[in-house]
Amino acid sequence: MKYLTKPLLISLVLSIGVIVSVSSLSLYLFESNALERKVMEWKANSSDSHKILIDALKDNHKTYINNVWSTMGFLMLAIGWVVTSDKARNYWQNSHLVRNISLLAVLTIMIFHITILYDISRESGRLMSLFGEEHELVGLSYYNVNARMVLGSAMVNGSFFLLLWALITLQIPNAKSLEDNPPSLIEPDISQNP
């Protein structure tokens, strides 16, 4: 445990975030290519068209769910680490370069996340348009990733991104400094000075 230095721990957490972000992006790109192949297959083989489109819509919905929850899991992990690690907070307070790199990583991951959600919603709309009016008969609206879902997910995960940003930016006192200088709950009366 003595080999885990502050820069190494911060790099480790940021690396986990980048890995989650890149894996979500690569999963999205892979799923997007798979969806495109399914749409092409649907156009070529009209007898199984509904089944192929339903599978494509389900895969798109699964990609959306995986992206939202994996990003939320990373954010919870990062927020928990920042809140419980006095050493990390001290290091961010003392090293502006590391803090700025961390903030840039948080911003980049947030932009990737929102972009992927938007693209998934757009792909879902395209797939739903291929069904025409039939999607209401089959009950496919459950698998439709609409703008309302994306906005809700972006707001929830966006609030976690902002919380992580604030925790990195603000100077939160560590437990040692609070023990040495506890906050006073009673204001001193300065009117009775001689």
Tab-separated table of C-alpha atoms in Angstrom:
chain	number	residue	atom	x	y	z
A	1	MET	CA	0.000	0.000	0.000
A	2	LYS	CA	2.977	2.323	0.539
A	3	TYR	CA	3.682	2.250	-3.203
A	4	LEU	CA	0.357	3.915	-4.005
A	5	THR	CA	1.294	7.572	-4.165
A	6	LYS	CA	-1.120	10.453	-4.566
A	7	PRO	CA	-0.403	11.011	-8.271
A	8	LEU	CA	-0.746	7.292	-8.897
A	9	LEU	CA	-4.145	7.123	-7.177
A	10	ILE	CA	-5.437	10.182	-9.016
A	11	SER	CA	-4.147	8.784	-12.293
A	12	LEU	CA	-5.810	5.467	-11.492
A	13	VAL	CA	-9.229	7.046	-10.896
A	14	LEU	CA	-8.941	9.211	-14.009
A	15	SER	CA	-7.834	6.186	-16.012
A	16	ILE	CA	-10.881	4.259	-14.837
A	17	GLY	CA	-13.067	7.143	-15.978
A	18	VAL	CA	-11.401	7.319	-19.360
A	19	ILE	CA	-11.657	3.530	-19.745
A	20	VAL	CA	-15.385	3.616	-18.923
A	21	SER	CA	-15.886	6.495	-21.337
A	22	VAL	CA	-13.896	4.908	-24.154
A	23	SER	CA	-15.504	1.511	-23.609
A	24	SER	CA	-18.950	3.110	-23.758
A	25	LEU	CA	-17.946	4.917	-26.935
A	26	SER	CA	-16.505	1.779	-28.528
A	27	LEU	CA	-19.546	-0.252	-27.460
A	28	TYR	CA	-21.752	2.399	-29.006
A	29	LEU	CA	-19.746	2.392	-32.248
A	30	PHE	CA	-19.807	-1.403	-32.366
A	31	GLU	CA	-23.549	-1.496	-31.690
A	32	SER	CA	-24.115	1.260	-34.252
A	33	ASN	CA	-22.342	-0.793	-36.924
A	34	ALA	CA	-24.359	-3.851	-35.909
A	35	LEU	CA	-27.570	-1.832	-36.151
A	36	GLU	CA	-26.596	-0.594	-39.592
A	37	ARG	CA	-25.999	-4.170	-40.730
A	38	LYS	CA	-29.405	-5.181	-39.360
A	39	VAL	CA	-31.125	-2.352	-41.212
A	40	MET	CA	-29.365	-3.357	-44.438
A	41	GLU	CA	-30.413	-6.965	-43.813
A	42	TRP	CA	-33.981	-5.804	-43.252
A	43	LYS	CA	-34.012	-3.983	-46.566
A	44	ALA	CA	-32.645	-7.055	-48.349
A	45	ASN	CA	-34.959	-9.574	-46.696
A	46	SER	CA	-38.447	-8.176	-46.236
A	47	SER	CA	-39.990	-11.411	-44.915
A	48	ASP	CA	-38.176	-11.125	-41.574
A	49	SER	CA	-38.213	-7.346	-41.557
A	50	HIS	CA	-40.153	-6.840	-38.343
A	51	LYS	CA	-38.050	-9.273	-36.340
A	52	ILE	CA	-34.812	-7.699	-37.564
A	53	LEU	CA	-36.019	-4.180	-36.780
A	54	ILE	CA	-37.288	-5.207	-33.355
A	55	ASP	CA	-33.898	-6.779	-32.576
A	56	ALA	CA	-32.127	-3.631	-33.780
A	57	LEU	CA	-34.360	-1.466	-31.604
A	58	LYS	CA	-33.776	-3.732	-28.590
A	59	ASP	CA	-30.003	-3.606	-29.131
A	60	ASN	CA	-30.115	0.180	-29.342
A	61	HIS	CA	-32.121	0.334	-26.095
A	62	LYS	CA	-29.654	-2.032	-24.400
A	63	THR	CA	-26.755	0.190	-25.492
A	64	TYR	CA	-28.541	3.191	-23.976
A	65	ILE	CA	-29.129	1.415	-20.652
A	66	ASN	CA	-25.518	0.170	-20.495
A	67	ASN	CA	-24.148	3.630	-21.218
A	68	VAL	CA	-26.304	5.390	-18.628
A	69	TRP	CA	-25.647	2.905	-15.819
A	70	SER	CA	-21.919	2.393	-16.455
A	71	THR	CA	-21.402	6.164	-16.480
A	72	MET	CA	-23.448	6.545	-13.297
A	73	GLY	CA	-21.434	3.768	-11.644
A	74	PHE	CA	-18.172	5.479	-12.541
A	75	LEU	CA	-19.470	8.792	-11.212
A	76	MET	CA	-20.585	7.235	-7.911
A	77	LEU	CA	-17.199	5.575	-7.536
A	78	ALA	CA	-15.326	8.794	-8.308
A	79	ILE	CA	-17.512	10.909	-5.994
A	80	GLY	CA	-17.129	8.397	-3.172
A	81	TRP	CA	-13.382	8.355	-3.640
A	82	VAL	CA	-13.107	12.152	-3.647
A	83	VAL	CA	-15.298	12.479	-0.548
A	84	THR	CA	-13.425	9.840	1.466
A	85	SER	CA	-9.835	10.518	0.398
A	86	ASP	CA	-8.201	13.315	2.364
A	87	LYS	CA	-4.938	12.733	0.508
A	88	ALA	CA	-6.535	13.218	-2.899
A	89	ARG	CA	-8.233	16.456	-1.839
A	90	ASN	CA	-4.970	17.772	-0.377
A	91	TYR	CA	-3.139	16.855	-3.557
A	92	TRP	CA	-5.709	18.644	-5.727
A	93	GLN	CA	-5.419	21.713	-3.496
A	94	ASN	CA	-1.633	21.744	-3.826
A	95	SER	CA	-1.248	20.767	-7.492
A	96	HIS	CA	-3.159	22.983	-9.881
A	97	LEU	CA	-1.934	21.034	-12.914
A	98	VAL	CA	-3.385	17.747	-11.648
A	99	ARG	CA	-6.626	19.475	-10.648
A	100	ASN	CA	-6.965	21.072	-14.093
A	101	ILE	CA	-6.234	17.765	-15.837
A	102	SER	CA	-8.839	16.079	-13.621
A	103	LEU	CA	-11.419	18.735	-14.453
A	104	LEU	CA	-10.635	18.400	-18.161
A	105	ALA	CA	-11.120	14.627	-17.900
A	106	VAL	CA	-14.488	15.084	-16.148
A	107	LEU	CA	-15.611	17.561	-18.821
A	108	THR	CA	-14.457	15.268	-21.652
A	109	ILE	CA	-16.240	12.247	-20.198
A	110	MET	CA	-19.417	14.305	-19.754
A	111	ILE	CA	-19.304	15.486	-23.382
A	112	PHE	CA	-18.739	11.905	-24.612
A	113	HIS	CA	-21.635	10.673	-22.502
A	114	ILE	CA	-24.120	13.285	-23.709
A	115	THR	CA	-23.014	12.879	-27.342
A	116	ILE	CA	-23.481	9.118	-27.168
A	117	LEU	CA	-26.934	9.517	-25.602
A	118	TYR	CA	-27.958	11.924	-28.351
A	119	ASP	CA	-26.715	9.580	-31.094
A	120	ILE	CA	-28.522	6.616	-29.532
A	121	SER	CA	-31.752	8.642	-29.445
A	122	ARG	CA	-31.314	9.693	-33.065
A	123	GLU	CA	-30.711	6.069	-34.118
A	124	SER	CA	-33.785	4.973	-32.177
A	125	GLY	CA	-35.897	7.566	-33.971
A	126	ARG	CA	-34.568	6.389	-37.321
A	127	LEU	CA	-35.427	2.773	-36.502
A	128	MET	CA	-38.907	3.736	-35.299
A	129	SER	CA	-39.518	5.638	-38.531
A	130	LEU	CA	-38.793	2.455	-40.499
A	131	PHE	CA	-41.754	0.844	-38.754
A	132	GLY	CA	-44.079	3.661	-39.709
A	133	GLU	CA	-47.370	3.577	-37.826
A	134	GLU	CA	-47.036	-0.139	-37.069
A	135	HIS	CA	-44.884	0.427	-33.967
A	136	GLU	CA	-47.973	1.344	-31.948
A	137	LEU	CA	-49.600	-1.978	-32.810
A	138	VAL	CA	-46.577	-4.036	-31.807
A	139	GLY	CA	-45.889	-2.053	-28.614
A	140	LEU	CA	-42.355	-1.027	-29.489
A	141	SER	CA	-42.510	2.341	-27.760
A	142	TYR	CA	-40.890	0.675	-24.730
A	143	TYR	CA	-37.651	0.278	-26.710
A	144	ASN	CA	-37.761	3.757	-28.201
A	145	VAL	CA	-35.058	5.970	-26.687
A	146	ASN	CA	-36.746	9.331	-27.074
A	147	ALA	CA	-35.521	12.837	-26.326
A	148	ARG	CA	-37.306	12.890	-22.945
A	149	MET	CA	-35.336	9.839	-21.771
A	150	VAL	CA	-32.069	11.339	-22.981
A	151	LEU	CA	-32.817	14.654	-21.297
A	152	GLY	CA	-33.685	12.903	-18.027
A	153	SER	CA	-30.528	10.796	-18.124
A	154	ALA	CA	-28.408	13.800	-19.044
A	155	MET	CA	-29.887	15.758	-16.139
A	156	VAL	CA	-29.356	12.973	-13.583
A	157	ASN	CA	-25.845	12.079	-14.702
A	158	GLY	CA	-25.146	15.763	-15.368
A	159	SER	CA	-25.879	16.536	-11.720
A	160	PHE	CA	-23.395	13.826	-10.716
A	161	PHE	CA	-20.832	15.296	-13.133
A	162	LEU	CA	-21.384	18.738	-11.595
A	163	LEU	CA	-21.060	17.315	-8.084
A	164	LEU	CA	-17.782	15.637	-9.025
A	165	TRP	CA	-16.600	18.888	-10.640
A	166	ALA	CA	-17.503	20.841	-7.487
A	167	LEU	CA	-15.806	18.332	-5.189
A	168	ILE	CA	-12.591	18.574	-7.202
A	169	THR	CA	-12.761	22.363	-7.498
A	170	LEU	CA	-13.846	23.353	-3.991
A	171	GLN	CA	-11.453	23.134	-1.106
A	172	ILE	CA	-13.151	20.697	1.235
A	173	PRO	CA	-11.393	20.514	4.592
A	174	ASN	CA	-9.954	17.163	5.509
A	175	ALA	CA	-10.662	15.429	8.810
A	176	LYS	CA	-7.258	16.354	10.308
A	177	SER	CA	-7.752	20.087	9.774
A	178	LEU	CA	-11.250	19.888	11.277
A	179	GLU	CA	-9.849	18.173	14.392
A	180	ASP	CA	-7.204	20.879	14.776
A	181	ASN	CA	-9.590	23.796	14.096
A	182	PRO	CA	-13.216	22.809	14.742
A	183	PRO	CA	-15.762	25.216	13.304
A	184	SER	CA	-17.413	27.479	15.855
A	185	LEU	CA	-21.184	27.316	16.008
A	186	ILE	CA	-21.475	30.321	18.352
A	187	GLU	CA	-20.557	33.724	17.015
A	188	PRO	CA	-18.267	35.650	19.368
A	189	ASP	CA	-19.773	38.793	20.847
A	190	ILE	CA	-17.509	41.594	19.662
A	191	SER	CA	-19.651	44.432	21.096
A	192	GLN	CA	-18.257	43.958	24.641
A	193	ASN	CA	-14.623	44.669	23.799
A	194	PRO	CA	-13.112	47.317	26.158
